[in-house]
Coordinates of C-alpha atoms in Angstrom, one line a residue:
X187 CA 280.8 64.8 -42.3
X188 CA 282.2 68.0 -40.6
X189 CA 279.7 67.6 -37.7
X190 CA 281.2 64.0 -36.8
X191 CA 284.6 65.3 -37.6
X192 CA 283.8 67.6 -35.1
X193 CA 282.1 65.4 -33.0
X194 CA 285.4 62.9 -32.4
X195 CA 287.3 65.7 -31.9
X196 CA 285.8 66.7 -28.9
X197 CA 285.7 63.0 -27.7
X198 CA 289.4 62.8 -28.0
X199 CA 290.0 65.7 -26.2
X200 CA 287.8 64.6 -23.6
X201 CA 289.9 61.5 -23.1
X202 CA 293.0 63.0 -23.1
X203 CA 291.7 65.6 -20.7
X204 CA 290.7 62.9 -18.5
X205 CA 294.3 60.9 -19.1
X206 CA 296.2 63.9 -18.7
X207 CA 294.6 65.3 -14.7
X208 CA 294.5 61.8 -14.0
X209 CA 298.2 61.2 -14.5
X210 CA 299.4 64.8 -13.2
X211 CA 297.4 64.1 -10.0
X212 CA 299.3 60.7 -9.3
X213 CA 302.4 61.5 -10.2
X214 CA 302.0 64.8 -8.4
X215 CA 299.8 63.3 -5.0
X216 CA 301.3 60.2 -4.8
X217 CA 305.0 60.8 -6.7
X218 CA 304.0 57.9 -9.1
X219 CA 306.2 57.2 -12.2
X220 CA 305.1 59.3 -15.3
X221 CA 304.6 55.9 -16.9
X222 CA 302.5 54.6 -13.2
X223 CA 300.5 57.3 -13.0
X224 CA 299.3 56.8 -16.7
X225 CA 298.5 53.3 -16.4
X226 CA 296.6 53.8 -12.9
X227 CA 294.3 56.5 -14.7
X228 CA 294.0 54.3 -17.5
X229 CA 292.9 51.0 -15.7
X230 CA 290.2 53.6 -13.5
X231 CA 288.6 55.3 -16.3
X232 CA 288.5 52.1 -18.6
X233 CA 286.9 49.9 -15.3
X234 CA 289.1 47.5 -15.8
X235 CA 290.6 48.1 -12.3
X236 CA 293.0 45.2 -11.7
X237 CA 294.6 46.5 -8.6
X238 CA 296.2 50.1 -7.4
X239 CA 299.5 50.0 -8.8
X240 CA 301.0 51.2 -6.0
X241 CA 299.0 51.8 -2.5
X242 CA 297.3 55.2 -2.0
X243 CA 297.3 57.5 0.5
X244 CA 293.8 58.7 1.8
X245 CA 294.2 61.9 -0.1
X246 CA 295.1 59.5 -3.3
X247 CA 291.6 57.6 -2.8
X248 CA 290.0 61.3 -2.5
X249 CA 291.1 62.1 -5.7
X250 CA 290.6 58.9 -7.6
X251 CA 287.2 58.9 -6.4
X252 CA 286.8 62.1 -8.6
X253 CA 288.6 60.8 -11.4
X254 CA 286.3 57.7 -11.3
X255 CA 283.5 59.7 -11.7
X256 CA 284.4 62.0 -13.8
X257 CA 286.5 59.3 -16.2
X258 CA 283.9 56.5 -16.4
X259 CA 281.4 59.3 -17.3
X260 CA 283.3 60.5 -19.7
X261 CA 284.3 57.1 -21.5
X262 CA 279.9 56.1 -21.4
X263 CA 279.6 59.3 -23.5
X264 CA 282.4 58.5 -25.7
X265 CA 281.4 55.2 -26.4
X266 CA 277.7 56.5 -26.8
X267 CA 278.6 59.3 -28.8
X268 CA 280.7 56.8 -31.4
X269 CA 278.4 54.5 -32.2
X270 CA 275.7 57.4 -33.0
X271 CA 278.2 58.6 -35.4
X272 CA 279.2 54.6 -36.8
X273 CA 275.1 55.0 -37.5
X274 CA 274.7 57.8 -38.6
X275 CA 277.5 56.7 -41.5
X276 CA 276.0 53.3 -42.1
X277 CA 272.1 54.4 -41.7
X278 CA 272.4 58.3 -42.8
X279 CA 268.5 57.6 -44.8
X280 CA 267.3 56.5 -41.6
X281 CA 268.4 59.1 -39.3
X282 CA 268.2 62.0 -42.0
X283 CA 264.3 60.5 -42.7
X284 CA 263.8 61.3 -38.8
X285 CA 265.6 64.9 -38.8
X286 CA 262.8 65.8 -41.9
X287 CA 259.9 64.5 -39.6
X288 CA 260.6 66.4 -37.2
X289 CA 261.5 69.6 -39.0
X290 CA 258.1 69.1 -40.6
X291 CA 256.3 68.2 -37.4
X292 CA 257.0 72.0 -36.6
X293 CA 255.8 73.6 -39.7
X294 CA 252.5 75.2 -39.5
X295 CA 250.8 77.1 -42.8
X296 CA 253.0 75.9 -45.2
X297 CA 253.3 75.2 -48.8
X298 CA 253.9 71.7 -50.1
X299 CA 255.9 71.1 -53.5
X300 CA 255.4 67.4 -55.1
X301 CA 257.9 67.0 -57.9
X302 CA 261.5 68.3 -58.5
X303 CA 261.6 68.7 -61.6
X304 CA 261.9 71.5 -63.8
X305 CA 258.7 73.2 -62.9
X306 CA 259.0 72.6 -59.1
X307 CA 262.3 73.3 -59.0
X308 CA 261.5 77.3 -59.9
X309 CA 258.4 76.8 -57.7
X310 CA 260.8 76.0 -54.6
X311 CA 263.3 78.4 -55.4
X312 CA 260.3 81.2 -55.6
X313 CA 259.2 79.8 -52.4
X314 CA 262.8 80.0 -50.7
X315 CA 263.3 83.4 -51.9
X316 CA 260.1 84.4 -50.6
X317 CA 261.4 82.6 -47.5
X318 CA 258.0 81.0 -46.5
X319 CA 258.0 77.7 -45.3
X320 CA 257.5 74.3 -47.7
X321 CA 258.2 70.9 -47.9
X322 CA 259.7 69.3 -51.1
X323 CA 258.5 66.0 -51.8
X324 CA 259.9 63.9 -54.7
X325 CA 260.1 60.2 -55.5
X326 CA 263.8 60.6 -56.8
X327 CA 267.0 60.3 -54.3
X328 CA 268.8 62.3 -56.3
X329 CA 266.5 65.1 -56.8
X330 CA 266.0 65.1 -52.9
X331 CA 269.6 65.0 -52.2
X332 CA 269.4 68.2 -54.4
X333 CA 267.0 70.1 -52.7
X334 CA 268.5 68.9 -49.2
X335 CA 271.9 70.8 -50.1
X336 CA 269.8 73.7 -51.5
X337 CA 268.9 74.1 -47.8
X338 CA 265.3 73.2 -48.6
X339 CA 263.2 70.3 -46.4
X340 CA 262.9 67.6 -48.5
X341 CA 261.0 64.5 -48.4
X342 CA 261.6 61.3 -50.5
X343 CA 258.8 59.4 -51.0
X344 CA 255.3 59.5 -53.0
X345 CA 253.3 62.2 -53.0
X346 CA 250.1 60.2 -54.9
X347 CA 249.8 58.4 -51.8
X348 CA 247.5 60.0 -48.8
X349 CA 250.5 58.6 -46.0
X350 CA 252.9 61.1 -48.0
X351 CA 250.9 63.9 -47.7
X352 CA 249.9 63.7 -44.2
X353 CA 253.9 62.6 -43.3
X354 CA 254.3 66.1 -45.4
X355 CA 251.8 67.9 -43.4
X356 CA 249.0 68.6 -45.4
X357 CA 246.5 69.1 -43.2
X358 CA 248.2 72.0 -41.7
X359 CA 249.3 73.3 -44.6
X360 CA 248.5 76.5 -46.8
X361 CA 248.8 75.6 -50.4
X362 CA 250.2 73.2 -52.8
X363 CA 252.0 72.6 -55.9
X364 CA 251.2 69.2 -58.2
X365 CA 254.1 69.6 -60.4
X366 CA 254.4 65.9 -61.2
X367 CA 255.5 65.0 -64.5
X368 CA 252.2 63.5 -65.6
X369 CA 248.9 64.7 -65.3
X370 CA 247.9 61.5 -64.0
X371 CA 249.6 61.7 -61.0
X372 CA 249.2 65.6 -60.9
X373 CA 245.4 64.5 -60.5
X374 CA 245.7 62.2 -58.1
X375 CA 247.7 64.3 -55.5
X376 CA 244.9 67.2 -55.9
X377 CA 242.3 64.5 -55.2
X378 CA 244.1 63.2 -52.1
X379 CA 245.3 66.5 -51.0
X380 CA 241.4 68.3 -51.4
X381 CA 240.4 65.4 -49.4
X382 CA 242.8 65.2 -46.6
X383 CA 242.0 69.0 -46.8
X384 CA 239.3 70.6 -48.2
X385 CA 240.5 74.7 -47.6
X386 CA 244.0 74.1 -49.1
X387 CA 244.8 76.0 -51.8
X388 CA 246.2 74.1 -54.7
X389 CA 248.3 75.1 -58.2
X390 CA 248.9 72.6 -60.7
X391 CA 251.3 72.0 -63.9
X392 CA 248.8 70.3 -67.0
X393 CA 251.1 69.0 -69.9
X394 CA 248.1 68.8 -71.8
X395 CA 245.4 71.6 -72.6
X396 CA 242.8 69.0 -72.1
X397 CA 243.8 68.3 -69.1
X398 CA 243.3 72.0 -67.8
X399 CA 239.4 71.1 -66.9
X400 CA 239.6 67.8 -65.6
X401 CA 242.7 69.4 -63.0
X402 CA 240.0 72.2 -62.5
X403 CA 237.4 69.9 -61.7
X404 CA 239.7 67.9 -59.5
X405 CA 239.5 70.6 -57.2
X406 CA 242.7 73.0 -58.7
X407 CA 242.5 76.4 -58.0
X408 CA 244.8 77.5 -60.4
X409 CA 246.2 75.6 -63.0
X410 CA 249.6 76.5 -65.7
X411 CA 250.4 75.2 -68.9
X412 CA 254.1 75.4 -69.1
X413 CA 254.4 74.8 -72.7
X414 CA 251.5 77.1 -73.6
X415 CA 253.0 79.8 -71.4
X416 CA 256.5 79.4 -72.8
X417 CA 255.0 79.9 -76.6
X418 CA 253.6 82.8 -75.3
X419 CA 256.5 84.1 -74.6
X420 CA 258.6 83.3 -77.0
X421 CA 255.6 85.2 -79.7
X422 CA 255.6 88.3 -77.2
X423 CA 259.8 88.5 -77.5
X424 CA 259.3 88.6 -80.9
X425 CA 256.4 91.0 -80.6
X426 CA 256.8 93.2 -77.5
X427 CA 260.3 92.5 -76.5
X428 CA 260.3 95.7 -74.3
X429 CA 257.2 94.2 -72.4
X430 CA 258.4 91.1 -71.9
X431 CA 261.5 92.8 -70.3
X432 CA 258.8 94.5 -67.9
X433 CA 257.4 91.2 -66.9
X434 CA 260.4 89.4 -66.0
X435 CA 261.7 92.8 -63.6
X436 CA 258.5 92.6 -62.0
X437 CA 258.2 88.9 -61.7
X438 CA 261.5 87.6 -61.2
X439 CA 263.5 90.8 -59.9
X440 CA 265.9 90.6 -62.6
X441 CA 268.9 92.7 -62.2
X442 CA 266.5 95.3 -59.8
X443 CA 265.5 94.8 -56.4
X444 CA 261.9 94.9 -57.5
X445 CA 258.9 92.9 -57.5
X446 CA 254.8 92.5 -57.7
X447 CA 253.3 91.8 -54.3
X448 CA 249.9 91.3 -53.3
X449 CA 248.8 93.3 -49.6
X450 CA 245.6 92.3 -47.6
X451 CA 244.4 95.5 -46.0
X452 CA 243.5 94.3 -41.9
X453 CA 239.9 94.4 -40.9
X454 CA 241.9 96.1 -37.7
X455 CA 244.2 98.6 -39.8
X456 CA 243.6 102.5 -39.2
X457 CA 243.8 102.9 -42.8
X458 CA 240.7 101.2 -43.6
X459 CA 238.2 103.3 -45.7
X460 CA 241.0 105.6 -46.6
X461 CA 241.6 106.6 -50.6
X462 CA 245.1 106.2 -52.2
X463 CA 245.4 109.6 -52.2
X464 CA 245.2 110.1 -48.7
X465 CA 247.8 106.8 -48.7
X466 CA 250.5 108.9 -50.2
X467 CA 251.7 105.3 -51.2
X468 CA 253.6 106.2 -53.9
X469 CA 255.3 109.7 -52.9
X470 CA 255.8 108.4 -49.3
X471 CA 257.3 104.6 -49.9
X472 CA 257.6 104.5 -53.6
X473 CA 254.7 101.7 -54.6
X474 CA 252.8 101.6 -57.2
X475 CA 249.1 100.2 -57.1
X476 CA 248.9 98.1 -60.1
X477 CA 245.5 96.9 -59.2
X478 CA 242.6 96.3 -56.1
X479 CA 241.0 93.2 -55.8
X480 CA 237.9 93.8 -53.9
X481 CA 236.6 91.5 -50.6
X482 CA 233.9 90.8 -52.9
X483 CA 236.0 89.0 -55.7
X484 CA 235.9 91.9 -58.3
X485 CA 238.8 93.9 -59.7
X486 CA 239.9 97.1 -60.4
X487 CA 242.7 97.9 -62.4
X488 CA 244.4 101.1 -62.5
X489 CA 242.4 102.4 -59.6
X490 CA 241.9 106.0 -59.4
X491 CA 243.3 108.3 -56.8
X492 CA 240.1 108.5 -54.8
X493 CA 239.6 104.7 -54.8
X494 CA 239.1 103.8 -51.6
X495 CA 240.3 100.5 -49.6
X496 CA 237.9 98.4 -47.3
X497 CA 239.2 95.5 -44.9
X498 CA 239.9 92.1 -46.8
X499 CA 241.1 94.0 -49.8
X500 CA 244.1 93.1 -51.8
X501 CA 246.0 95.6 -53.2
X502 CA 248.6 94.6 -56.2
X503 CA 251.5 96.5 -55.6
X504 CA 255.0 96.9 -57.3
X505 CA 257.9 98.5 -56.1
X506 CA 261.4 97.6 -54.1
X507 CA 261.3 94.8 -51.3
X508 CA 261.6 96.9 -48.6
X509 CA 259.3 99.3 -49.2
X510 CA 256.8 96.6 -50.1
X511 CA 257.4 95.0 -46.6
X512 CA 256.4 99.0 -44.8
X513 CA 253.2 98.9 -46.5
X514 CA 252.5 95.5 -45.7
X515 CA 253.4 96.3 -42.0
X516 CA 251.0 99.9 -42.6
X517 CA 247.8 97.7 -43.9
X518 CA 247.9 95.3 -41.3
X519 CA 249.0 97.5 -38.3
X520 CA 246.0 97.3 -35.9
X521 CA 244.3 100.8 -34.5
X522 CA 245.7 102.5 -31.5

């Protein structure tokens, strides 16, 4: 509402810009009436042109040619610009629908959310505050109108069906979450979405344990229980509360700018073949290697100080933000 505020604002001045040199320059040129002047410069800019209201010199037809110009152009653009704006307030689905496409249009390896609800809500709000690129798709106009004001891209439409996903992007994208409310229609956006594209990495939400394999077999590459997990945790506050504490700084950051990241070590970095000890990693930027996932699929935990790293490694890492982004920008910094 503020941008077509803003928007007839600067059409009114434009008018009364035009009004305003157009009744100074008769009045001034041709020593026309305030009130003559006013109505000659409207009658030119409106093209209504019923006759000069007094008779101009030369230099008067000079300069109304200008104001000609200059008005009538100004009066298309008005005119143009209003009814944009009297559509944009009486079609707002429509042209919002077409802003989306085209936002979407641009994305390229991105991660696609289907569902708003409480489970893809924290998944979109993990994703914003990694601040990688997604697409929100939900079936709800409500939900949607949520995410848009949360600054997310939101789509509202279907995600079951193939024509949602491929408005959404999938074929470009990176991953996906099927956090749909049942597993039903969890399973079929992993089927459609595995189809449309077969190297996209997909997480699902199962309400049901026994739904866990069938999701698998769907072609899920990871796949979370919410009510399993949440009686997990609820035993381990009971338990271990002083672990659980541990969990939610390094998962969710709270209260500490802290978090657990995972690092892929570039074929082309110089520190390829290096141990942690000669990384310094921990004296040097503060990290702590939690873990190395080998190229080869296998993990280590706790790695040793002579552990070495290889190229397509993953090294789980905790520390502050900025210090995980350095090492990120040392493992992938290509040889001199």
């Amino acid at each position: 509402m503020d941008r077509l505020k803003r928007r007839f604002l600067y059409i009114g001045l434009a008018i009364l810009l035009a009004l305003a040199a157009g009744t100074a320059g008769f009045a001034l040129m041709e020593g026309y009436p305030v009130f003559d002047a006013f109505y000659m410069t409207l009658i030119t800019i409106t093209t209504v042109g019923y006759r000069e209201v007094h008779e101009l010199s030369r230099a008067g037809r000079v300069f109304n040619s200008f104001l000609i110009v200059y008005g009538v152009t100004v009066m298309f653009f008005a005119i143009g610009a209003m009814t944009q704006a009297v559509l944009e307030m009486e079609l707002p689905e429509l042209f919002g629908r077409r802003r989306v496409k085209r936002m979407i249009e641009k994305l390229e390896d991105h991660y696609i959310v289907c569902g708003f609800g409480r489970v893809g809500r924290a998944a979109a709000s993990e994703l914003q505050r990694a601040g990688v690129p997604f697409v929100l798709v939900d079936r709800s106009p409500e939900r949607v109108e949520r995410a848009l004001s949360a600054g997310m891209v939101a789509l509202n439409a279907d995600s079951t069906r193939d024509e949602t996903l491929l408005e959404a992007g999938v074929r470009r994208a990176r991953g996906l979450v099927a956090a749909l409310a049942t597993d039903a229609d969890n399973l079929f956006v992993i089927l459609s979405a595995k189809n449309l594209n077969p190297r996209l990495m997909v997480a699902a939400r199962a309400g049901e344990e026994e739904a866990e394999e069938k999701l698998r077999r769907a072609g899920a590459d990871v796949v979370f229980a919410p009510y399993s997990s949440a009686g997990h945790q609820l035993a381990l506050a009971l338990l271990r509360p002083h672990v659980l504490q541990f969990l939610d700084v390094a998962t969710r950051s709270i209260g500490l700018d802290v978090g657990i990241e995972q690092v892929r070590v570039a074929a082309t970095s110089e520190l390829v073949s290096r141990s942690l000890k000669q990384l310094q990693v921990r004296r040097e930027l503060g990290v702590i290697v939690l873990a190395i996932r080998k190229a080869s699929g296998r993990m280590e935990f706790n790695p040793p100080a002579d552990a070495v790293i290889e190229a397509d490694d993953f090294l789980i890492v905790m520390g502050e933000h900025e210090n995980l982004r350095r090492l990120e920008s040392m493992l992938t910094e290509a040889r001199a």
